[in-house]
Amino acid sequence: MCVLGLGLIGGSLLRAAVAAGRDAWGYNRSADAVDQAVADGFDASTDLVAVLQRARAADALVVIAVPMPAVDGILGIVAEHAPDCALTDVVSVKAPVAAAVRRRGLGARYVGGHPMAGTAESGWSASDGGLFRDAVWVVGVDDHADPVVWEQVARVALDCGSVVVPAESVEHDQAVARISHLPHLLAEALALSGARGGSLALTLAAGSFRDGTRVAATAPPLVRAMCEANDRALLEALDETLAVLEAARSALARDGSTADLVDAGHAARLRYERHERWAITDLEPGTPGWLGRLRNAGRKGGALFEL
Amino acid sequence: MCVLGLGLIGGSLLRAAVAAGRDAWGYNRSADAVDQAVADGFDASTDLVAVLQRARAADALVVIAVPMPAVDGILGIVAEHAPDCALTDVVSVKAPVAAAVRRRGLGARYVGGHPMAGTAESGWSASDGGLFRDAVWVVGVDDHADPVVWEQVARVALDCGSVVVPAESVEHDQAVARISHLPHLLAEALALSGARGGSLALTLAAGSFRDGTRVAATAPPLVRAMCEANDRALLEALDETLAVLEAARSALARDGSTADLVDAGHAARLRYERHERWAITDLEPGTPGWLGRLRNAGRKGGALFEL
């Protein structure tokens, strides 16, 4: 397995893959991270072409683990030096990566991935072989996915201790807009509202403000990268929420009531608290209708715990 | 000290006051809470008139600890049976209580209060004498406040283990709209957005969604009571935040950028994390300009740790 990019996610993946007994090596553009990885006993290099030639010779799975803005450039080099390798990625948005992969002619052996794990930290120094344990790892089920590659990618996720949730790229992006990107924008707006209240407001701030603004402490480049890469789905989610808040504003101004929003929001939070994943079983990649069945199962809260 | 209302806050206050060595008794409308309080060894009654006559005879501090909708009615009975007693309250909104107090002719000996403490629980059975320890207790510094009553109220807060933050009623209401009521509405809206994403979104939801929606689990009647009692200030805070989110929406649609909101929100969260209360000293209630000095100090993050 060949991991391109040794930041928090790529570095953690290299560690987890080696810990699971895989033959894995990595590339990183900056020598600093590579030197650290080598010092930590891992096989890493700054020579992208050599790393990809090795992947081609070994028929390795290539994993794109660079930030979204660097994805297209690195795919161009993959297309040149390892065009027939099985290909996946760990980028937080799926439809734009899938589109870039297709444009580079690499679609036939590509199955996207997104491990839902991370910390506010970044870089190899923050990487952790246990980062993916008990996490959700989305594995793409877009039309025409190759069942052999799908199984390879799902097995990486399971080897890292994650559970596999199948999702189509656009549906993935819509879901994470709601449960990851929108929460970041609302946290930023809430933090701003508190600070605009001055020292008195900050003195009075307690649990609801502290929790509601926690993720606003995340480094702005990380927040921007994930939100902006998912701009289309995030705009839809944001517009829907703006409409909900506008309606609440009108009801409060007109009737002095917050009942509609508060009752619906409370019911929604309870639905989340009661939500449980269930195990998808008896599904063999490549059997008739397998992609549609996985897609449906993912939509209904299903996950693969083994393969 | 005479506590009117023995729910979570009033009950906790009766417990804390007795624990601090005060002669304190309470009233509650429902016999259930009174029976429980008596069984727990406290002096409590369902006879409001008798309780107030006793307060009048003892020149006790009367504390209004009923929900906002019940405040005006109970003030009417206080005006009839204990009109000259020092008066405070522990309601979560201050300007509407102050207005009701003035309408009942009780303004001369009133100083409002708001202990920033609570749990999702309610009722005497949830009361806890340690609830106010290390909490912030706002004590009103509206024009014409009586310095003797002010000191009485501040001493109750300090006896309960809280620090005293001086604030004018309208400024208090504006501050809590930003740091308590708006966070609840945003949490409700975020919970709704997640649930509308269906099972797939809820399966993928992780830390940012969990923390951002935590307070949406609060019982709707509690959220409604505090938000609706502060409708004017909450509308201002909500409108400001809607404008911030609309601007972010436009920038994302137009330039694909979230930089303005993310950078400002991050800076605001850091300001909150670095914010520290400082001790107001050398201030004696009743000396010239004391109210203005306390008001300024509170605006700048000052608090009284002793008196």
Coordinates of C-alpha atoms in Angstrom, one line a residue:
Chain A
M1 CA 0.0 0.0 0.0
C2 CA 1.3 3.4 -1.0
V3 CA 0.2 6.5 0.9
L4 CA 0.6 9.8 -0.8
G5 CA 0.7 12.5 1.9
L6 CA 1.9 11.9 5.5
G7 CA -0.1 14.5 7.4
L8 CA -2.5 13.6 10.3
I9 CA -4.6 11.3 8.3
G10 CA -2.1 9.8 5.8
G11 CA 0.5 9.4 8.6
S12 CA -2.0 7.7 10.8
L13 CA -3.0 5.4 8.0
L14 CA 0.6 4.4 7.3
R15 CA 1.1 3.7 11.0
A16 CA -2.2 1.7 11.2
A17 CA -1.5 -0.3 8.0
V18 CA 2.0 -1.3 9.1
A19 CA 0.6 -2.2 12.6
A20 CA -2.0 -4.4 10.8
G21 CA 0.9 -6.3 9.1
R22 CA 0.7 -4.7 5.6
D23 CA 3.6 -3.8 3.4
A24 CA 3.1 0.0 3.3
W25 CA 5.2 3.0 2.3
G26 CA 4.6 6.7 2.0
Y27 CA 5.4 9.9 0.1
N28 CA 5.4 13.4 1.4
R29 CA 6.4 16.6 -0.4
S30 CA 8.2 18.1 2.6
A31 CA 11.4 16.4 3.8
D32 CA 10.6 17.3 7.4
A33 CA 7.7 14.8 7.6
V34 CA 9.6 12.2 5.7
D35 CA 12.6 12.5 8.0
Q36 CA 10.3 12.2 11.0
A37 CA 8.5 9.1 9.5
V38 CA 11.9 7.4 8.7
A39 CA 13.2 8.3 12.2
D40 CA 10.0 6.6 13.6
G41 CA 10.9 3.5 11.6
F42 CA 8.6 3.9 8.5
D43 CA 9.4 3.6 4.8
A44 CA 8.9 7.1 3.4
S45 CA 10.3 9.2 0.7
T46 CA 10.1 12.7 -1.0
D47 CA 10.5 11.1 -4.4
L48 CA 6.9 10.8 -5.8
V49 CA 7.9 9.2 -9.1
A50 CA 10.0 6.5 -7.4
V51 CA 7.2 5.8 -4.9
L52 CA 4.7 5.4 -7.7
Q53 CA 6.9 3.2 -9.8
R54 CA 7.3 0.9 -6.8
A55 CA 3.5 0.9 -6.4
R56 CA 3.1 0.0 -10.1
A57 CA 5.6 -2.8 -9.8
A58 CA 3.9 -4.2 -6.6
D59 CA 0.4 -3.6 -7.9
A60 CA -0.2 -1.8 -4.7
L61 CA -3.3 0.2 -3.6
V62 CA -2.5 3.9 -3.9
V63 CA -4.1 6.2 -1.3
I64 CA -4.4 9.9 -1.9
A65 CA -4.0 11.6 1.4
V66 CA -3.3 15.2 0.5
P67 CA -5.5 18.3 1.0
M68 CA -8.2 18.9 -1.6
P69 CA -6.3 21.7 -3.4
A70 CA -3.4 19.3 -4.0
V71 CA -5.5 16.4 -5.2
D72 CA -5.7 17.2 -8.9
G73 CA -2.0 17.8 -9.3
I74 CA -1.0 14.5 -7.6
L75 CA -3.6 12.6 -9.7
G76 CA -1.8 13.8 -12.8
I77 CA 1.4 12.2 -11.6
V78 CA -0.4 9.0 -10.6
A79 CA -1.9 8.8 -14.1
E80 CA 1.5 9.0 -15.6
H81 CA 3.4 6.6 -13.3
A82 CA 0.9 4.2 -11.8
P83 CA -2.3 4.4 -14.0
D84 CA -3.4 0.8 -13.4
C85 CA -3.1 0.6 -9.6
A86 CA -6.2 0.4 -7.4
L87 CA -6.8 3.9 -6.1
T88 CA -8.6 5.4 -3.1
D89 CA -8.4 8.6 -1.1
V90 CA -9.1 9.8 2.4
V91 CA -10.2 13.4 1.5
S92 CA -13.2 14.8 3.5
V93 CA -15.3 15.5 0.3
K94 CA -16.1 12.8 -2.3
A95 CA -17.8 14.1 -5.4
P96 CA -15.1 16.6 -6.3
V97 CA -12.4 14.0 -5.9
A98 CA -14.3 11.5 -7.9
A99 CA -14.7 14.1 -10.7
A100 CA -11.0 14.8 -10.7
V101 CA -10.2 11.1 -10.8
R102 CA -12.5 10.7 -13.9
R103 CA -10.9 13.7 -15.6
R104 CA -7.5 12.1 -15.1
G105 CA -8.8 8.8 -16.7
L106 CA -8.3 6.9 -13.4
G107 CA -12.0 6.1 -12.7
A108 CA -12.0 2.4 -13.5
R109 CA -10.0 1.3 -10.5
Y110 CA -11.0 4.1 -8.1
V111 CA -13.2 3.7 -5.0
G112 CA -13.3 6.8 -2.7
G113 CA -13.0 6.7 1.1
H114 CA -13.4 9.1 4.0
P115 CA -12.4 8.1 7.5
M116 CA -14.5 10.2 9.9
A117 CA -11.7 10.8 12.3
G118 CA -9.4 13.7 13.1
T119 CA -8.2 16.1 15.7
A120 CA -7.5 19.8 15.8
E121 CA -3.8 18.9 15.3
S122 CA -2.2 18.3 11.9
G123 CA 1.0 16.9 10.4
W124 CA 3.0 13.6 10.9
S125 CA 3.9 14.6 14.5
A126 CA 0.1 14.4 15.3
S127 CA -0.4 11.0 13.5
D128 CA -1.6 8.1 15.5
G129 CA -2.0 4.5 14.5
G130 CA -5.1 4.2 16.7
L131 CA -6.9 7.3 15.2
F132 CA -9.3 5.2 13.1
R133 CA -10.3 2.7 15.9
D134 CA -14.1 2.6 16.2
A135 CA -14.5 5.4 13.7
V136 CA -16.8 5.4 10.7
W137 CA -15.0 5.0 7.4
V138 CA -17.2 5.8 4.4
V139 CA -16.4 3.7 1.3
G140 CA -17.8 4.9 -2.0
V141 CA -20.5 3.0 -3.9
D142 CA -20.8 5.1 -7.0
D143 CA -22.0 3.5 -10.2
H144 CA -19.5 1.2 -11.9
A145 CA -17.3 0.7 -8.8
D146 CA -14.9 -2.3 -9.2
P147 CA -15.9 -4.9 -6.6
V148 CA -12.3 -6.1 -6.2
V149 CA -11.0 -2.6 -5.5
W150 CA -14.0 -2.0 -3.2
E151 CA -13.2 -5.0 -1.1
Q152 CA -9.5 -3.9 -1.0
V153 CA -10.5 -0.4 0.3
A154 CA -13.1 -1.8 2.8
R155 CA -10.5 -4.2 4.1
V156 CA -8.0 -1.3 4.8
A157 CA -10.8 0.5 6.8
L158 CA -11.6 -2.7 8.8
D159 CA -7.9 -3.4 9.4
C160 CA -7.6 0.1 10.9
G161 CA -10.4 -0.7 13.3
S162 CA -13.1 1.3 11.6
V163 CA -16.6 0.3 10.5
V164 CA -17.4 0.7 6.9
V165 CA -20.4 2.8 5.9
P166 CA -21.2 2.6 2.1
A167 CA -22.3 5.9 0.5
E168 CA -22.6 7.4 -2.9
S169 CA -20.3 10.5 -3.4
V170 CA -23.0 13.1 -3.7
E171 CA -25.0 11.7 -0.8
H172 CA -21.9 11.5 1.4
D173 CA -21.1 15.2 0.6
Q174 CA -24.7 16.2 1.5
A175 CA -24.6 14.3 4.8
V176 CA -21.2 15.7 5.9
A177 CA -22.4 19.2 5.0
R178 CA -25.1 18.7 7.6
I179 CA -23.2 17.0 10.4
S180 CA -19.7 18.4 10.0
H181 CA -19.4 21.5 7.9
L182 CA -22.6 23.4 9.0
P183 CA -21.7 22.7 12.7
H184 CA -18.4 24.5 12.0
L185 CA -20.1 27.6 10.4
L186 CA -22.7 27.8 13.2
A187 CA -20.0 27.5 15.9
E188 CA -18.0 30.4 14.2
A189 CA -21.1 32.6 14.1
L190 CA -22.0 31.8 17.7
A191 CA -18.4 32.6 18.9
L192 CA -18.7 35.9 17.0
S193 CA -22.0 36.8 18.6
G194 CA -20.6 36.1 22.1
A195 CA -17.4 38.2 21.5
R196 CA -19.5 41.1 20.2
G197 CA -21.3 41.1 23.5
G198 CA -18.0 42.2 25.1
S199 CA -16.5 41.2 28.4
L200 CA -19.8 41.0 30.2
A201 CA -21.1 38.4 27.8
L202 CA -17.9 36.4 28.0
T203 CA -18.0 36.5 31.8
L204 CA -21.5 35.1 31.8
A205 CA -20.9 32.5 29.2
A206 CA -21.3 28.9 30.5
G207 CA -21.9 25.4 29.2
S208 CA -24.2 26.1 26.2
F209 CA -21.8 28.7 24.8
R210 CA -18.6 26.7 25.5
D211 CA -20.0 23.5 23.8
G212 CA -21.6 25.4 21.0
T213 CA -18.4 27.1 20.0
R214 CA -15.9 24.3 20.7
V215 CA -15.0 23.6 17.1
A216 CA -14.5 27.3 16.3
A217 CA -11.1 26.7 18.0
T218 CA -10.1 24.6 15.0
A219 CA -7.4 26.2 12.9
P220 CA -9.0 28.3 10.2
P221 CA -7.2 26.7 7.2
L222 CA -8.6 23.2 8.2
V223 CA -12.1 24.6 8.5
R224 CA -11.9 26.5 5.3
A225 CA -10.4 23.6 3.4
M226 CA -13.3 21.2 4.3
C227 CA -16.1 23.7 4.0
E228 CA -15.0 25.2 0.7
A229 CA -14.3 21.9 -0.9
N230 CA -17.9 21.0 -0.2
D231 CA -19.4 24.4 -1.2
R232 CA -22.3 23.1 -3.2
A233 CA -23.7 20.8 -0.5
L234 CA -22.9 23.2 2.3
L235 CA -24.8 26.0 0.5
E236 CA -27.9 23.7 0.4
A237 CA -27.6 22.9 4.1
L238 CA -26.9 26.5 5.0
D239 CA -29.9 27.8 3.0
E240 CA -32.2 25.2 4.7
T241 CA -31.0 26.3 8.1
L242 CA -31.3 30.0 7.3
A243 CA -34.9 29.3 6.4
V244 CA -35.5 27.5 9.6
L245 CA -34.0 30.3 11.7
E246 CA -35.8 33.0 9.7
A247 CA -39.1 31.2 10.4
A248 CA -38.2 31.0 14.1
R249 CA -37.4 34.7 14.1
S250 CA -40.8 35.5 12.6
A251 CA -42.6 33.4 15.1
L252 CA -40.8 34.9 18.0
A253 CA -41.4 38.5 16.7
R254 CA -45.1 37.8 15.8
D255 CA -46.3 35.4 18.5
G256 CA -43.5 35.5 21.1
S257 CA -43.2 31.8 20.6
T258 CA -40.2 29.5 19.9
A259 CA -42.3 26.4 20.1
D260 CA -42.0 25.2 16.5
L261 CA -38.2 25.3 16.4
V262 CA -37.6 24.1 20.0
D263 CA -40.0 21.1 19.7
A264 CA -38.7 20.0 16.3
G265 CA -35.0 20.5 17.4
H266 CA -35.6 18.5 20.6
A267 CA -37.2 15.7 18.7
A268 CA -34.3 15.7 16.2
R269 CA -31.7 15.5 19.0
L270 CA -33.5 12.6 20.5
R271 CA -33.6 10.9 17.2
Y272 CA -29.8 11.3 17.0
E273 CA -29.3 10.0 20.5
R274 CA -31.4 6.9 19.8
H275 CA -29.9 6.3 16.4
E276 CA -27.9 3.0 16.1
R277 CA -25.9 1.5 13.4
W278 CA -26.9 -2.0 12.3
A279 CA -24.7 -4.6 10.7
I280 CA -24.9 -5.2 6.9
T281 CA -24.4 -9.0 6.4
D282 CA -24.6 -11.5 3.5
L283 CA -23.4 -9.0 1.0
E284 CA -20.7 -10.1 -1.5
P285 CA -19.1 -7.3 -3.6
G286 CA -19.7 -8.1 -7.3
T287 CA -22.9 -10.1 -6.9
P288 CA -25.8 -8.8 -8.9
G289 CA -27.2 -5.5 -7.6
W290 CA -24.5 -5.2 -4.9
L291 CA -23.9 -1.5 -5.3
G292 CA -27.6 -0.6 -5.1
R293 CA -28.0 -2.8 -2.1
L294 CA -25.0 -1.3 -0.3
R295 CA -26.2 2.2 -1.1
N296 CA -29.7 1.5 0.3
A297 CA -28.2 -0.1 3.4
G298 CA -26.0 3.0 4.1
R299 CA -28.9 5.3 3.6
K300 CA -30.8 3.3 6.3
G301 CA -27.9 3.4 8.9
G302 CA -26.2 0.1 7.9
A303 CA -22.5 -0.5 8.3
L304 CA -20.1 -3.4 7.6
F305 CA -18.3 -4.6 10.7
E306 CA -16.5 -7.4 8.9
L307 CA -16.1 -8.7 5.4
Chain B
M1 CA -34.7 34.9 54.1
C2 CA -37.9 33.9 52.4
V3 CA -37.7 31.9 49.2
L4 CA -40.9 31.9 47.0
G5 CA -40.7 28.9 44.7
L6 CA -38.9 25.6 45.6
G7 CA -37.9 24.3 42.2
L8 CA -34.4 23.6 41.1
I9 CA -33.1 27.1 41.7
G10 CA -35.3 28.2 44.7
G11 CA -34.8 24.8 46.3
S12 CA -31.1 24.9 45.9
L13 CA -31.0 28.4 47.3
L14 CA -33.0 27.4 50.4
R15 CA -30.5 24.5 50.9
A16 CA -27.5 26.7 50.4
A17 CA -28.8 29.5 52.6
V18 CA -29.5 27.1 55.5
A19 CA -26.1 25.5 55.0
A20 CA -24.5 29.0 55.2
G21 CA -26.2 29.5 58.6
R22 CA -29.1 31.7 57.6
D23 CA -32.6 31.6 59.0
A24 CA -34.5 30.7 55.8
W25 CA -37.9 29.3 54.9
G26 CA -39.7 28.7 51.7
Y27 CA -43.1 28.6 49.9
N28 CA -44.2 26.4 47.1
R29 CA -47.6 26.2 45.4
S30 CA -47.6 22.5 45.0
A31 CA -47.8 20.5 48.2
D32 CA -45.5 17.8 46.8
A33 CA -42.4 19.9 46.8
V34 CA -43.3 21.3 50.2
D35 CA -43.7 17.8 51.6
Q36 CA -40.4 16.7 50.2
A37 CA -38.7 19.9 51.5
V38 CA -40.1 19.3 55.0
A39 CA -39.2 15.7 54.9
D40 CA -35.6 16.8 54.0
G41 CA -35.7 18.9 57.2
F42 CA -36.5 22.3 55.7
D43 CA -39.0 25.0 56.8
A44 CA -41.5 25.1 54.0
S45 CA -45.2 25.8 53.5
T46 CA -47.9 26.1 50.8
D47 CA -49.5 29.1 52.6
L48 CA -48.1 32.1 50.7
V49 CA -49.8 34.7 52.9
A50 CA -48.5 33.2 56.1
V51 CA -45.0 32.9 54.7
L52 CA -45.0 36.6 53.6
Q53 CA -46.4 37.8 57.0
R54 CA -43.5 36.0 58.6
A55 CA -41.1 37.7 56.2
R56 CA -42.7 41.1 57.0
A57 CA -42.4 40.5 60.8
A58 CA -38.8 39.4 60.5
D59 CA -37.8 42.1 57.9
A60 CA -36.5 39.2 55.8
L61 CA -35.1 39.3 52.3
V62 CA -37.8 38.0 49.9
V63 CA -36.5 36.0 46.9
I64 CA -38.8 35.4 43.9
A65 CA -37.9 32.0 42.5
V66 CA -40.8 31.1 40.3
P67 CA -40.9 30.9 36.5
M68 CA -41.3 34.1 34.6
P69 CA -45.0 33.5 33.7
A70 CA -45.8 33.3 37.5
V71 CA -43.7 36.3 38.5
D72 CA -46.3 39.1 38.2
G73 CA -49.0 37.2 40.1
I74 CA -46.7 36.5 43.0
L75 CA -45.5 40.1 43.1
G76 CA -49.1 41.2 43.5
I77 CA -49.3 39.1 46.7
V78 CA -45.9 40.3 47.9
A79 CA -47.1 43.9 47.5
E80 CA -50.1 43.2 49.6
H81 CA -48.4 41.3 52.5
A82 CA -44.8 42.2 52.6
P83 CA -44.4 45.5 50.6
D84 CA -41.5 46.9 52.6
C85 CA -39.2 43.8 52.6
A86 CA -36.0 43.8 50.7
L87 CA -36.7 42.0 47.4
T88 CA -34.7 40.0 44.9
D89 CA -35.2 37.3 42.3
V90 CA -33.4 34.5 40.6
V91 CA -35.2 34.6 37.2
S92 CA -33.1 34.2 34.1
V93 CA -34.2 37.5 32.5
K94 CA -33.9 40.8 34.3
A95 CA -35.6 43.8 32.5
P96 CA -39.1 42.2 32.4
V97 CA -38.9 41.3 36.1
A98 CA -37.7 44.8 37.0
A99 CA -40.6 46.3 35.0
A100 CA -43.1 44.0 36.8
V101 CA -41.6 45.0 40.2
R102 CA -42.0 48.7 39.4
R103 CA -45.6 48.2 38.2
R104 CA -46.4 46.6 41.6
G105 CA -44.8 49.6 43.4
L106 CA -42.0 47.4 44.8
G107 CA -39.0 49.1 43.1
A108 CA -37.6 50.9 46.0
R109 CA -36.2 47.9 47.8
Y110 CA -35.6 45.6 44.8
V111 CA -32.3 44.4 43.4
G112 CA -32.5 41.7 40.8
G113 CA -30.3 38.7 40.6
H114 CA -29.5 35.8 38.3
P115 CA -27.4 32.9 39.3
M116 CA -25.9 31.4 36.1
A117 CA -26.4 27.8 37.2
G118 CA -28.7 25.1 36.3
T119 CA -29.1 21.6 35.0
A120 CA -31.4 19.9 32.6
E121 CA -33.3 18.7 35.7
S122 CA -36.0 20.6 37.5
G123 CA -38.0 20.6 40.8
W124 CA -37.1 20.2 44.4
S125 CA -35.9 16.7 43.9
A126 CA -33.1 18.0 41.7
S127 CA -32.2 20.8 44.1
D128 CA -28.6 20.9 45.4
G129 CA -27.1 23.2 48.0
G130 CA -23.8 23.2 46.0
L131 CA -25.4 24.2 42.7
F132 CA -24.1 27.8 42.9
R133 CA -20.6 27.0 44.0
D134 CA -18.1 28.8 41.6
A135 CA -21.0 30.0 39.5
V136 CA -21.5 33.6 38.3
W137 CA -24.4 35.4 40.1
V138 CA -25.4 38.5 38.4
V139 CA -26.6 41.2 40.8
G140 CA -28.5 44.2 39.3
V141 CA -27.1 47.7 39.3
D142 CA -30.0 49.6 37.8
D143 CA -30.4 53.3 38.6
H144 CA -31.6 54.0 42.1
A145 CA -30.7 50.6 43.5
D146 CA -30.7 50.7 47.4
P147 CA -27.1 50.0 48.5
V148 CA -28.3 48.2 51.7
V149 CA -30.4 45.8 49.7
W150 CA -27.7 45.5 47.1
E151 CA -25.2 44.4 49.8
Q152 CA -27.8 41.9 51.2
V153 CA -28.3 40.3 47.8
A154 CA -24.6 40.2 47.0
R155 CA -24.0 38.5 50.3
V156 CA -26.5 35.8 49.6
A157 CA -24.7 35.1 46.3
L158 CA -21.3 35.0 48.0
D159 CA -22.6 32.8 50.8
C160 CA -23.8 30.3 48.2
G161 CA -20.2 30.1 46.8
S162 CA -20.8 32.3 43.7
V163 CA -18.9 35.3 42.4
V164 CA -21.0 38.5 41.9
V165 CA -21.0 40.1 38.5
P166 CA -22.7 43.5 38.5
A167 CA -24.9 44.3 35.5
E168 CA -27.7 46.6 34.5
S169 CA -30.9 44.7 33.6
V170 CA -31.1 45.5 29.9
E171 CA -27.3 44.8 29.4
H172 CA -27.7 41.5 31.3
D173 CA -30.6 40.4 29.0
Q174 CA -28.6 41.3 25.9
A175 CA -25.6 39.4 27.2
V176 CA -27.5 36.2 28.1
A177 CA -29.3 36.4 24.7
R178 CA -25.9 36.0 23.1
I179 CA -24.3 33.4 25.3
S180 CA -27.3 31.3 26.5
H181 CA -30.5 31.8 24.5
L182 CA -29.0 32.0 21.0
P183 CA -26.9 28.9 21.6
H184 CA -30.1 27.0 22.3
L185 CA -31.8 28.1 19.1
L186 CA -28.7 27.3 17.0
A187 CA -28.4 23.9 18.6
E188 CA -32.1 23.2 17.8
A189 CA -31.6 24.3 14.2
L190 CA -28.5 22.1 13.8
A191 CA -30.2 19.1 15.3
L192 CA -33.0 19.5 12.8
S193 CA -30.5 19.8 9.9
G194 CA -28.8 16.6 10.9
A195 CA -32.1 14.7 11.3
R196 CA -33.3 15.9 7.9
G197 CA -30.2 14.2 6.5
G198 CA -31.7 10.9 7.5
S199 CA -30.0 7.8 8.9
L200 CA -26.8 8.2 6.7
A201 CA -26.2 11.7 8.2
L202 CA -26.8 10.5 11.7
T203 CA -24.5 7.5 11.2
L204 CA -21.7 9.9 10.1
A205 CA -22.3 12.5 12.9
A206 CA -19.3 12.8 15.2
G207 CA -17.9 15.4 17.7
S208 CA -18.9 18.6 16.0
F209 CA -22.5 17.6 15.7
R210 CA -22.7 16.0 19.1
D211 CA -21.4 19.1 20.9
G212 CA -23.2 21.6 18.7
T213 CA -26.6 20.0 19.5
R214 CA -26.0 19.0 23.1
V215 CA -28.4 21.6 24.6
A216 CA -31.1 20.7 22.2
A217 CA -31.6 17.7 24.6
T218 CA -33.0 20.2 27.2
A219 CA -36.7 19.9 27.9
P220 CA -38.6 22.2 25.5
P221 CA -40.6 24.0 28.2
L222 CA -37.4 25.1 29.9
V223 CA -35.8 26.3 26.6
R224 CA -39.0 28.1 25.6
A225 CA -39.5 29.8 29.0
M226 CA -36.0 31.4 29.0
C227 CA -36.0 32.3 25.3
E228 CA -39.5 33.7 25.1
A229 CA -39.0 35.8 28.3
N230 CA -36.1 37.4 26.7
D231 CA -37.7 37.8 23.2
R232 CA -36.5 41.4 22.6
A233 CA -32.8 40.9 23.2
L234 CA -32.9 37.4 21.6
L235 CA -34.4 38.9 18.4
E236 CA -31.5 41.4 18.2
A237 CA -28.9 38.7 18.7
L238 CA -30.7 36.4 16.2
D239 CA -30.9 39.1 13.6
E240 CA -27.3 39.9 14.0
T241 CA -26.4 36.2 13.5
L242 CA -28.7 35.8 10.6
A243 CA -26.9 38.7 8.9
V244 CA -23.5 37.1 9.6
L245 CA -24.7 33.8 8.2
E246 CA -26.3 35.5 5.1
A247 CA -23.0 37.2 4.4
A248 CA -21.1 33.9 4.8
R249 CA -23.6 32.3 2.4
S250 CA -23.0 35.1 -0.2
A251 CA -19.3 34.9 0.1
L252 CA -19.3 31.1 -0.3
A253 CA -21.7 31.2 -3.3
R254 CA -19.8 34.1 -5.0
D255 CA -16.1 33.5 -4.2
G256 CA -16.2 29.9 -2.8
S257 CA -14.7 31.4 0.4
T258 CA -15.6 31.1 4.0
A259 CA -12.5 33.1 5.1
D260 CA -14.3 36.1 6.7
L261 CA -16.6 34.1 9.0
V262 CA -14.0 31.4 9.8
D263 CA -11.2 33.9 10.7
A264 CA -13.5 36.1 12.7
G265 CA -15.2 33.2 14.5
H266 CA -11.8 31.6 15.4
A267 CA -10.5 34.9 16.8
A268 CA -13.7 35.3 18.8
R269 CA -13.4 31.8 20.3
L270 CA -9.8 32.5 21.2
R271 CA -10.9 35.7 22.9
Y272 CA -13.4 33.7 24.9
E273 CA -10.8 31.1 25.9
R274 CA -8.4 33.8 27.1
H275 CA -11.0 35.8 28.9
E276 CA -10.5 36.1 32.6
R277 CA -12.6 37.6 35.3
W278 CA -10.8 40.1 37.5
A279 CA -11.6 41.1 41.1
I280 CA -13.4 44.3 41.8
T281 CA -12.0 45.8 45.1
D282 CA -12.3 49.0 47.1
L283 CA -15.9 49.5 46.3
E284 CA -18.4 50.3 49.0
P285 CA -22.1 50.2 48.0
G286 CA -23.6 53.7 48.7
T287 CA -20.5 55.7 48.2
P288 CA -20.7 58.4 45.4
G289 CA -21.0 56.9 41.9
W290 CA -21.0 53.3 43.2
L291 CA -23.6 52.1 40.7
G292 CA -21.9 53.6 37.7
R293 CA -18.5 52.2 38.8
L294 CA -20.0 48.7 39.3
R295 CA -21.7 48.9 36.0
N296 CA -18.4 49.8 34.2
A297 CA -16.5 47.1 36.1
G298 CA -19.0 44.5 35.1
R299 CA -18.9 45.6 31.5
K300 CA -15.1 45.1 31.6
G301 CA -15.2 41.6 33.0
G302 CA -15.0 42.5 36.7
A303 CA -16.5 40.4 39.5
L304 CA -16.7 40.6 43.3
F305 CA -15.2 37.7 45.1
E306 CA -15.8 39.1 48.5
L307 CA -17.6 42.1 50.2

